[in-house]
Coordinates of C-alpha atoms and ligand atoms in Angstrom, one line a residue:
M772 CA -28.7 -33.2 -10.2
Q773 CA -27.4 -33.2 -6.6
I774 CA -25.0 -30.5 -6.2
S775 CA -23.0 -29.0 -3.3
V776 CA -21.4 -25.5 -2.9
I777 CA -18.4 -25.4 -0.4
G778 CA -18.1 -21.8 0.8
C779 CA -21.0 -19.4 0.7
G780 CA -19.7 -16.0 0.5
Y781 CA -20.4 -13.4 -2.4
L782 CA -19.5 -16.1 -4.9
G783 CA -20.7 -19.3 -3.3
A784 CA -24.2 -18.0 -1.9
V785 CA -25.2 -16.7 -5.3
H786 CA -24.0 -19.9 -7.0
A787 CA -25.9 -22.1 -4.7
A788 CA -29.1 -20.1 -5.1
C789 CA -28.9 -20.0 -8.9
M790 CA -28.2 -23.8 -9.2
A791 CA -31.3 -24.5 -7.2
E792 CA -33.1 -21.9 -9.4
L793 CA -32.1 -24.0 -12.3
G794 CA -33.8 -27.0 -10.7
H795 CA -30.8 -28.8 -9.2
E796 CA -31.0 -30.1 -5.6
V797 CA -28.2 -28.1 -3.7
V798 CA -26.6 -28.1 -0.4
G799 CA -24.3 -25.1 0.6
V800 CA -21.7 -25.5 3.2
D801 CA -19.8 -22.9 5.1
V802 CA -17.8 -22.8 8.5
D803 CA -19.7 -19.7 9.5
H804 CA -22.6 -20.8 11.7
A805 CA -24.3 -17.3 11.7
R806 CA -24.0 -17.0 7.9
V807 CA -25.7 -20.7 7.5
A808 CA -28.3 -19.7 9.8
R809 CA -29.3 -16.5 7.8
L810 CA -28.9 -18.4 4.4
S811 CA -31.1 -21.2 5.8
A812 CA -33.7 -18.8 6.7
G813 CA -33.6 -17.5 3.1
D814 CA -32.0 -14.2 4.1
A815 CA -29.3 -12.9 1.9
P816 CA -26.3 -12.0 4.3
F817 CA -25.0 -9.3 1.9
F818 CA -26.6 -6.9 -0.6
E819 CA -26.9 -8.1 -4.0
P820 CA -29.8 -7.2 -6.5
G821 CA -32.1 -10.1 -7.2
L822 CA -30.4 -12.4 -4.7
P823 CA -33.1 -12.2 -2.0
E824 CA -35.9 -13.4 -4.5
V825 CA -33.8 -16.2 -5.7
L826 CA -32.7 -17.4 -2.3
A827 CA -36.1 -17.3 -0.7
R828 CA -37.6 -19.3 -3.7
A829 CA -34.8 -21.8 -3.7
V830 CA -35.1 -22.4 0.1
A831 CA -38.9 -22.2 0.1
S832 CA -39.0 -24.9 -2.7
G833 CA -36.8 -27.3 -0.5
R834 CA -34.2 -27.4 -3.4
L835 CA -31.5 -25.6 -1.4
R836 CA -30.4 -26.0 2.1
F837 CA -27.3 -24.8 4.0
T838 CA -25.2 -26.7 6.7
T839 CA -21.8 -26.3 8.5
D840 CA -21.6 -30.0 8.3
M841 CA -19.5 -31.3 5.4
S842 CA -20.8 -35.0 5.7
E843 CA -24.3 -33.6 4.2
V844 CA -22.5 -33.5 0.8
A845 CA -22.0 -37.1 0.6
D846 CA -25.0 -37.5 -1.9
A847 CA -23.9 -35.0 -4.3
S848 CA -22.2 -35.9 -7.5
V849 CA -20.9 -32.3 -8.3
H850 CA -19.1 -30.3 -5.6
F851 CA -18.3 -26.7 -6.4
V852 CA -15.5 -25.1 -4.5
A853 CA -16.2 -21.4 -4.1
V854 CA -14.1 -20.4 -1.2
G855 CA -12.1 -17.1 -1.0
T856 CA -8.6 -16.6 -2.2
P857 CA -7.7 -13.3 -0.6
Q858 CA -4.2 -11.7 -0.5
A859 CA -1.8 -13.4 2.0
H860 CA -0.6 -11.4 4.9
G861 CA 2.7 -9.7 4.2
S862 CA 2.8 -11.0 0.6
Q863 CA 1.4 -10.3 -2.7
A864 CA 0.3 -13.8 -3.5
A865 CA -3.0 -15.6 -3.0
D866 CA -3.7 -17.1 0.3
M867 CA -4.5 -20.7 -0.5
T868 CA -5.5 -21.9 2.8
Y869 CA -9.2 -21.9 2.5
V870 CA -9.2 -23.7 -0.9
D871 CA -6.9 -26.5 0.5
A872 CA -8.9 -26.8 3.6
A873 CA -12.1 -27.1 1.5
V874 CA -10.8 -29.7 -0.5
D875 CA -9.2 -31.7 2.2
A876 CA -12.4 -31.6 4.2
L877 CA -14.4 -32.5 1.1
V878 CA -12.4 -35.5 -0.1
P879 CA -13.6 -38.0 2.4
W880 CA -17.1 -37.5 1.5
L881 CA -16.6 -37.8 -2.3
S882 CA -18.7 -40.8 -3.8
E883 CA -17.5 -43.0 -6.7
G884 CA -17.7 -40.8 -10.0
A885 CA -18.0 -37.5 -8.0
L886 CA -16.6 -34.3 -9.8
V887 CA -15.0 -31.6 -7.6
V888 CA -15.3 -28.3 -9.6
G889 CA -13.2 -25.4 -8.5
K890 CA -14.6 -22.0 -9.1
S891 CA -12.3 -19.8 -6.9
T892 CA -9.6 -17.8 -8.5
V893 CA -6.3 -19.4 -8.0
P894 CA -2.5 -19.3 -9.0
V895 CA -2.1 -21.2 -12.3
G896 CA -0.9 -24.9 -11.1
T897 CA -3.3 -25.2 -8.5
A898 CA -5.9 -27.5 -10.3
A899 CA -3.5 -30.1 -11.2
R900 CA -2.0 -29.9 -7.5
L901 CA -5.6 -30.3 -6.2
A902 CA -6.5 -33.1 -8.6
E903 CA -3.7 -35.1 -7.1
K904 CA -5.2 -34.7 -3.7
V905 CA -8.5 -35.7 -4.9
H906 CA -7.1 -38.9 -6.8
A907 CA -5.2 -39.9 -3.8
G908 CA -8.1 -39.6 -1.3
A909 CA -10.9 -40.7 -3.5
P910 CA -9.7 -42.7 -6.3
G911 CA -12.9 -42.9 -8.2
A912 CA -13.5 -39.0 -8.2
D913 CA -12.1 -36.4 -10.3
L914 CA -11.5 -32.5 -10.6
A915 CA -12.4 -29.8 -13.1
W916 CA -11.8 -26.1 -13.1
N917 CA -14.6 -23.7 -13.9
P918 CA -13.7 -20.2 -13.1
E919 CA -16.4 -17.7 -12.1
F920 CA -16.8 -14.4 -13.9
L921 CA -19.6 -12.9 -12.0
R922 CA -19.5 -9.1 -11.2
E923 CA -21.1 -7.9 -8.0
G924 CA -24.1 -6.1 -8.5
F925 CA -25.1 -8.3 -11.5
A926 CA -23.9 -11.7 -9.7
V927 CA -27.5 -13.3 -10.2
K928 CA -27.7 -12.6 -13.9
D929 CA -24.1 -13.2 -14.5
T930 CA -24.4 -16.7 -13.0
L931 CA -27.8 -17.6 -14.6
T932 CA -26.6 -16.3 -18.2
P933 CA -22.9 -15.9 -18.2
D934 CA -21.1 -14.5 -21.2
R935 CA -19.4 -17.9 -21.6
F936 CA -18.4 -21.1 -19.6
V937 CA -14.7 -22.2 -19.4
Y938 CA -14.0 -25.9 -18.3
G939 CA -10.6 -27.1 -17.4
V940 CA -10.6 -30.9 -17.4
P941 CA -7.9 -33.6 -17.3
A942 CA -6.9 -34.9 -20.9
G943 CA -8.5 -37.9 -22.3
P944 CA -12.0 -39.8 -21.4
A945 CA -11.9 -38.3 -17.9
G946 CA -12.1 -35.0 -19.4
E947 CA -15.0 -35.8 -21.6
L948 CA -16.9 -37.2 -18.7
A949 CA -16.0 -34.2 -16.6
A950 CA -17.3 -31.9 -19.5
A951 CA -20.3 -34.0 -20.0
R952 CA -21.2 -33.6 -16.3
L953 CA -20.7 -29.9 -16.3
D954 CA -23.0 -29.6 -19.4
A955 CA -25.8 -31.3 -17.6
V956 CA -25.3 -28.7 -14.7
Y957 CA -25.4 -25.8 -17.1
A958 CA -27.9 -27.2 -19.5
T959 CA -30.3 -24.4 -19.5
A960 CA -27.8 -21.7 -20.5
L961 CA -26.1 -23.9 -23.0
A962 CA -29.4 -24.4 -24.7
A963 CA -29.7 -20.7 -25.0
G964 CA -26.7 -20.7 -26.8
T965 CA -24.0 -19.7 -24.2
P966 CA -20.4 -20.3 -25.8
R967 CA -18.3 -23.1 -23.9
I968 CA -14.6 -23.7 -24.0
V969 CA -13.3 -26.8 -23.0
T970 CA -9.6 -26.7 -22.2
D971 CA -6.8 -28.0 -19.8
Y972 CA -6.5 -27.0 -16.2
A973 CA -3.9 -24.4 -16.6
T974 CA -5.5 -22.4 -19.4
S975 CA -8.7 -22.3 -17.5
E976 CA -7.1 -21.0 -14.5
L977 CA -5.2 -18.3 -16.6
V978 CA -8.5 -17.2 -18.3
K979 CA -9.8 -15.9 -15.2
V980 CA -6.8 -14.0 -14.0
S981 CA -5.7 -12.8 -17.4
A982 CA -9.4 -11.4 -17.9
N983 CA -9.2 -9.5 -14.6
A984 CA -5.8 -8.4 -15.3
F985 CA -6.9 -7.2 -18.8
L986 CA -9.8 -5.2 -17.2
A987 CA -7.6 -3.8 -14.6
T988 CA -5.2 -2.7 -17.2
K989 CA -7.8 -1.0 -19.3
I990 CA -9.1 0.9 -16.0
S991 CA -5.6 2.0 -15.4
F992 CA -4.8 2.9 -18.7
I993 CA -7.6 5.6 -18.7
N994 CA -6.6 6.6 -15.4
A995 CA -3.0 7.5 -16.5
M996 CA -4.6 9.3 -19.5
A997 CA -6.4 11.3 -16.6
E998 CA -3.0 12.2 -15.0
I999 CA -1.8 13.4 -18.2
A1000 CA -5.1 15.3 -18.8
E1001 CA -4.8 16.9 -15.5
A1002 CA -1.2 18.3 -16.5
T1003 CA -2.5 19.5 -19.8
G1004 CA -5.9 20.8 -19.5
A1005 CA -7.6 17.9 -21.5
D1006 CA -10.8 16.3 -20.5
V1007 CA -10.4 12.4 -20.1
T1008 CA -13.9 11.7 -20.3
Q1009 CA -14.2 13.2 -23.8
L1010 CA -10.8 11.3 -24.6
A1011 CA -12.6 8.1 -23.5
D1012 CA -15.7 8.5 -25.8
A1013 CA -13.5 9.3 -28.7
I1014 CA -11.2 6.5 -28.5
G1015 CA -14.1 4.1 -27.3
H1016 CA -15.8 4.6 -30.7
D1017 CA -12.9 2.6 -32.1
A1018 CA -14.4 -1.0 -32.1
R1019 CA -11.2 -2.4 -31.4
I1020 CA -10.8 -0.5 -28.2
G1021 CA -14.5 -0.1 -26.9
R1022 CA -15.9 2.1 -24.6
R1023 CA -16.6 0.0 -21.5
F1024 CA -14.2 -0.1 -18.5
L1025 CA -12.6 3.1 -19.9
N1026 CA -14.4 5.3 -17.0
A1027 CA -11.6 7.2 -15.4
G1028 CA -12.0 8.1 -11.7
L1029 CA -11.1 6.7 -8.3
G1030 CA -10.0 3.3 -9.8
F1031 CA -10.8 -0.2 -9.2
G1032 CA -11.3 -1.9 -5.8
G1033 CA -13.1 -4.7 -4.4
G1034 CA -12.5 -8.4 -3.7
C1035 CA -11.0 -9.3 -7.0
L1036 CA -9.1 -7.1 -9.3
P1037 CA -6.7 -5.6 -6.8
K1038 CA -5.6 -8.9 -5.1
D1039 CA -5.8 -10.8 -8.4
I1040 CA -3.4 -8.6 -10.3
R1041 CA -1.1 -8.9 -7.2
A1042 CA -1.4 -12.6 -7.0
F1043 CA -0.8 -13.1 -10.9
Q1044 CA 2.5 -11.0 -10.7
A1045 CA 3.7 -13.3 -7.7
R1046 CA 2.8 -16.3 -9.7
A1047 CA 4.8 -14.9 -12.7
D1048 CA 7.6 -14.2 -10.4
E1049 CA 7.6 -17.6 -9.1
L1050 CA 7.7 -19.0 -12.5
G1051 CA 10.8 -16.8 -13.1
L1052 CA 9.0 -14.4 -15.9
E1053 CA 9.2 -10.9 -16.1
S1054 CA 5.9 -10.8 -18.4
L1055 CA 3.7 -9.3 -15.9
A1056 CA 6.1 -6.6 -14.4
F1057 CA 3.6 -4.0 -16.2
L1058 CA 0.9 -5.0 -13.5
A1059 CA 2.9 -3.2 -10.9
D1060 CA 2.4 0.1 -12.8
V1061 CA -1.3 -0.9 -13.3
D1062 CA -1.7 -1.2 -9.3
A1063 CA 0.5 2.1 -8.8
V1064 CA -1.7 4.1 -11.1
N1065 CA -4.8 2.7 -9.4
L1066 CA -3.7 3.7 -5.9
R1067 CA -2.4 7.2 -7.1
R1068 CA -6.1 8.0 -8.0
R1069 CA -7.1 7.8 -4.2
A1070 CA -4.3 10.1 -3.1
R1071 CA -5.3 12.6 -5.8
V1072 CA -8.8 12.7 -4.4
V1073 CA -7.3 13.5 -1.0
D1074 CA -5.1 16.1 -2.5
L1075 CA -8.1 17.5 -4.2
A1076 CA -10.2 17.8 -1.1
A1077 CA -7.3 19.3 0.8
E1078 CA -6.8 21.9 -2.0
L1079 CA -10.5 22.8 -1.9
V1080 CA -10.7 23.2 1.9
G1081 CA -7.4 24.6 2.7
D1082 CA -6.8 23.0 5.8
V1083 CA -8.0 19.3 6.2
D1084 CA -7.6 19.3 10.0
G1085 CA -11.2 20.0 11.5
A1086 CA -12.7 20.4 8.0
R1087 CA -16.2 18.7 7.8
V1088 CA -16.2 16.3 4.8
A1089 CA -19.3 14.6 3.4
V1090 CA -18.5 11.3 1.9
L1091 CA -21.1 9.9 -0.7
G1092 CA -20.5 6.4 -1.2
V1093 CA -18.0 3.8 0.3
A1094 CA -19.0 0.7 -1.4
F1095 CA -16.1 -0.3 -3.8
K1096 CA -18.8 0.1 -6.7
P1097 CA -22.5 0.9 -6.7
D1098 CA -25.2 -1.8 -6.3
S1099 CA -22.9 -3.6 -3.7
D1100 CA -22.3 -3.3 0.0
D1101 CA -18.9 -4.6 -0.4
V1102 CA -16.1 -2.4 0.9
R1103 CA -13.0 -5.0 0.6
D1104 CA -10.2 -2.9 -0.9
S1105 CA -12.7 0.0 -1.6
P1106 CA -11.1 3.0 -2.9
A1107 CA -13.8 5.2 -1.4
L1108 CA -13.2 4.1 2.1
D1109 CA -9.4 4.5 1.6
V1110 CA -9.9 8.1 0.8
A1111 CA -12.5 8.5 3.7
R1112 CA -10.0 7.0 6.0
A1113 CA -6.9 9.0 4.9
L1114 CA -9.0 12.4 5.4
H1115 CA -9.9 11.2 8.9
G1116 CA -6.4 10.4 9.5
R1117 CA -5.5 14.0 8.5
G1118 CA -7.9 15.4 11.2
A1119 CA -11.1 16.0 9.0
A1120 CA -14.6 15.1 10.5
V1121 CA -15.6 12.6 7.9
R1122 CA -19.3 11.9 7.7
V1123 CA -20.1 9.0 5.2
Y1124 CA -23.5 8.0 3.6
D1125 CA -23.8 4.8 1.4
P1126 CA -27.2 3.5 0.4
E1127 CA -25.9 0.0 1.3
A1128 CA -22.5 0.0 2.7
N1129 CA -22.6 1.8 6.0
T1130 CA -22.8 -1.0 8.1
T1131 CA -20.0 -3.0 6.4
A1132 CA -17.9 0.1 6.2
A1133 CA -18.5 0.8 10.1
R1134 CA -17.1 -2.8 10.8
L1135 CA -13.8 -2.0 9.1
A1136 CA -13.7 1.7 10.0
P1137 CA -15.6 2.5 13.0
E1138 CA -13.7 5.7 13.6
L1139 CA -15.6 7.4 10.8
G1140 CA -19.0 9.0 11.2
Y1141 CA -21.9 7.5 9.4
A1142 CA -25.1 9.1 8.4
A1143 CA -28.5 7.4 7.8
D1144 CA -29.3 9.7 4.6
A1145 CA -27.6 11.8 2.2
D1146 CA -28.9 15.0 3.5
T1147 CA -27.5 14.2 7.0
A1148 CA -24.2 13.5 5.6
L1149 CA -24.2 16.8 3.5
R1150 CA -25.4 19.1 6.2
D1151 CA -23.0 21.7 7.0
A1152 CA -20.1 19.9 5.1
D1153 CA -17.0 22.0 4.1
V1154 CA -16.8 19.8 1.1
V1155 CA -18.6 17.0 -0.7
L1156 CA -16.9 14.0 -2.2
V1157 CA -18.7 11.7 -4.6
L1158 CA -16.8 8.4 -4.2
T1159 CA -19.2 5.7 -5.5
E1160 CA -21.4 6.4 -8.3
W1161 CA -24.8 5.1 -6.8
T1162 CA -27.7 6.4 -9.0
E1163 CA -28.9 8.5 -6.0
F1164 CA -25.6 10.5 -6.3
R1165 CA -25.7 11.0 -10.0
N1166 CA -29.2 12.4 -9.6
L1167 CA -28.2 15.0 -6.8
D1168 CA -29.7 18.4 -7.3
P1169 CA -27.0 21.0 -7.2
S1170 CA -29.2 23.8 -5.8
R1171 CA -30.6 21.4 -2.9
V1172 CA -27.1 20.4 -1.9
G1173 CA -26.2 24.1 -2.0
D1174 CA -28.6 24.7 0.7
L1175 CA -27.5 22.0 2.9
V1176 CA -23.7 22.4 2.8
A1177 CA -21.6 25.1 4.6
A1178 CA -19.4 25.7 1.7
R1179 CA -20.3 25.0 -2.2
R1180 CA -17.3 22.7 -2.9
I1181 CA -17.5 19.4 -4.8
V1182 CA -15.1 16.5 -5.9
D1183 CA -16.7 14.0 -8.5
A1184 CA -14.4 11.2 -8.1
R1185 CA -16.3 9.0 -10.5
N1186 CA -17.0 11.6 -13.4
V1187 CA -20.5 11.1 -13.2
L1188 CA -21.6 14.7 -12.5
D1189 CA -22.3 17.6 -14.8
L1190 CA -19.6 19.8 -13.6
A1191 CA -21.0 22.8 -15.5
A1192 CA -24.4 22.4 -13.8
W1193 CA -22.8 22.4 -10.2
R1194 CA -20.6 25.4 -11.0
A1195 CA -23.7 27.5 -12.3
E1196 CA -24.9 26.9 -8.8
G1197 CA -21.7 28.4 -7.3
F1198 CA -19.9 25.2 -6.7
E1199 CA -16.2 24.8 -6.8
A1200 CA -16.4 21.6 -8.7
R1201 CA -13.7 19.2 -9.6
G1202 CA -13.5 15.9 -11.5
L1203 CA -10.8 13.5 -12.2
G1204 CA -8.8 14.3 -15.3
R1205 CA -11.3 17.0 -16.2
P1206 CA -10.7 20.8 -16.4
Ligands
UDX204 C1 -14.7 -8.0 -11.2 C2 -14.6 -9.0 -12.6 O1 -15.4 -7.8 -13.7 C3 -15.3 -10.2 -12.7 O2 -15.4 -10.7 -13.9 C4 -14.8 -11.0 -11.8 O3 -15.1 -12.2 -11.9 C5 -14.5 -10.4 -10.6 O4 -13.9 -9.2 -10.6 P1 -16.1 -6.9 -9.7 O5 -15.1 -6.7 -8.8 O6 -17.5 -7.3 -9.3 O7 -15.9 -7.8 -10.9 O8 -16.5 -5.4 -10.2 P2 -16.3 -4.6 -11.7 O9 -17.5 -4.1 -12.3 O10 -15.3 -5.5 -12.6 O11 -15.5 -3.3 -11.1 C6 -14.1 -3.5 -10.6 C7 -13.7 -2.1 -10.0 O12 -13.3 -1.4 -11.4 C8 -14.9 -1.3 -9.5 O13 -14.0 -0.7 -8.4 C9 -15.3 -0.2 -10.3 O14 -15.6 0.9 -9.8 C10 -14.0 0.1 -11.2 N1 -14.1 0.4 -12.5 C11 -14.8 -0.2 -13.4 C12 -13.6 1.6 -12.9 O15 -13.0 2.4 -12.2 N2 -13.8 2.0 -14.3 C13 -14.5 1.3 -15.2 O16 -14.6 1.8 -16.3 C14 -14.9 0.1 -14.8

């Protein structure tokens, strides 16, 4: 099939490359010339495991090309909209500027029978509004909503073999036509048995935001337990193991630590609350607490570091990890970067090392020091903070680290280190919600 993907960021670039991998003819459109040039050369503009291989293969095969010129989508019959919906300035709500601009630019190029497919995370009600735009500008075209659930770090796998497909389609024969078109796009995964739920626009939009709200709530729940554990001497990691054995609860997404960040969870729970407010509903008031617990963990790590060094002003702080999670170079709303900046703001000499995110972090926080490797960051440090759980940091050798640092102090803000082993090497070692 001939497919276009509008917006080639973390979501769209992966989607475009994976659709070509499945055998479709794909054109990716983005307004950023530099990004289009890199993608056209088969070069991934961000770190994502597996993407360089899929992208290079797709570009070399001739099935995938990129452009800034919207007119080049005219031959495609399915158009995925994968632009960002960041938090709006000065508000909790989602900024819909990019989605609206993408659809407005696309509509003049829609051919008879074309299908616009929204993938971006949007406030409920958006698809119905955009469908009107499509029908008004291109009466022979239609719109479906097909939310994306990919996780950074697993984006290629999640796109090629997702947990499920959700199609939000209009009622009646138009909806059947739209679902059949999406089935043709995703034929490979569907043949392998991937579940598919065909529903209305509003439900499909809500599936995405409610999944993210649930995951954020699960993480903040265990981080709230970490606060209780800190006040009572209990161990939240053992608590999570114990309650996680209950199949109704499950152990996944119960890792207490520095909390969630990234380009999705934080802004999605805020936008969801804002939408509920608009609807006059109190139903999502609890998400304000989910957000508050999450942000308190960042403050807690800053306090722990201060407690360990005594005086933050002038202290040499080694920060291991600034990406919002491992296997990503994404620092959007990164808890780790927040902590590093807060300590810098209090006068600490912060030296950051992240296996992939030094460059992206330096763009946002040029005031911090960046080290080319862990050893350089650790040398002569007064305290070490493990803020992102890269495998490299999980496997740190306490005795080697002890030889590099000025003082044996470590905060494991992701609860991935064996604190007893570090203490045996003379470290003052602290976790979150652990004695
Ligand atoms: C998330 C959703 O998982 C995905 O389905 C959606 O499409 C986009 O948002 P992502 O942001 O890539 O994906 O990261 P995810 O793996 O969900 O982790 C989110 C954050 O929660 C990270 O900052 C991570 O460190 C944190 N987290 C996760 C915890 O603090 N504890 C956990 O147990 C799990």
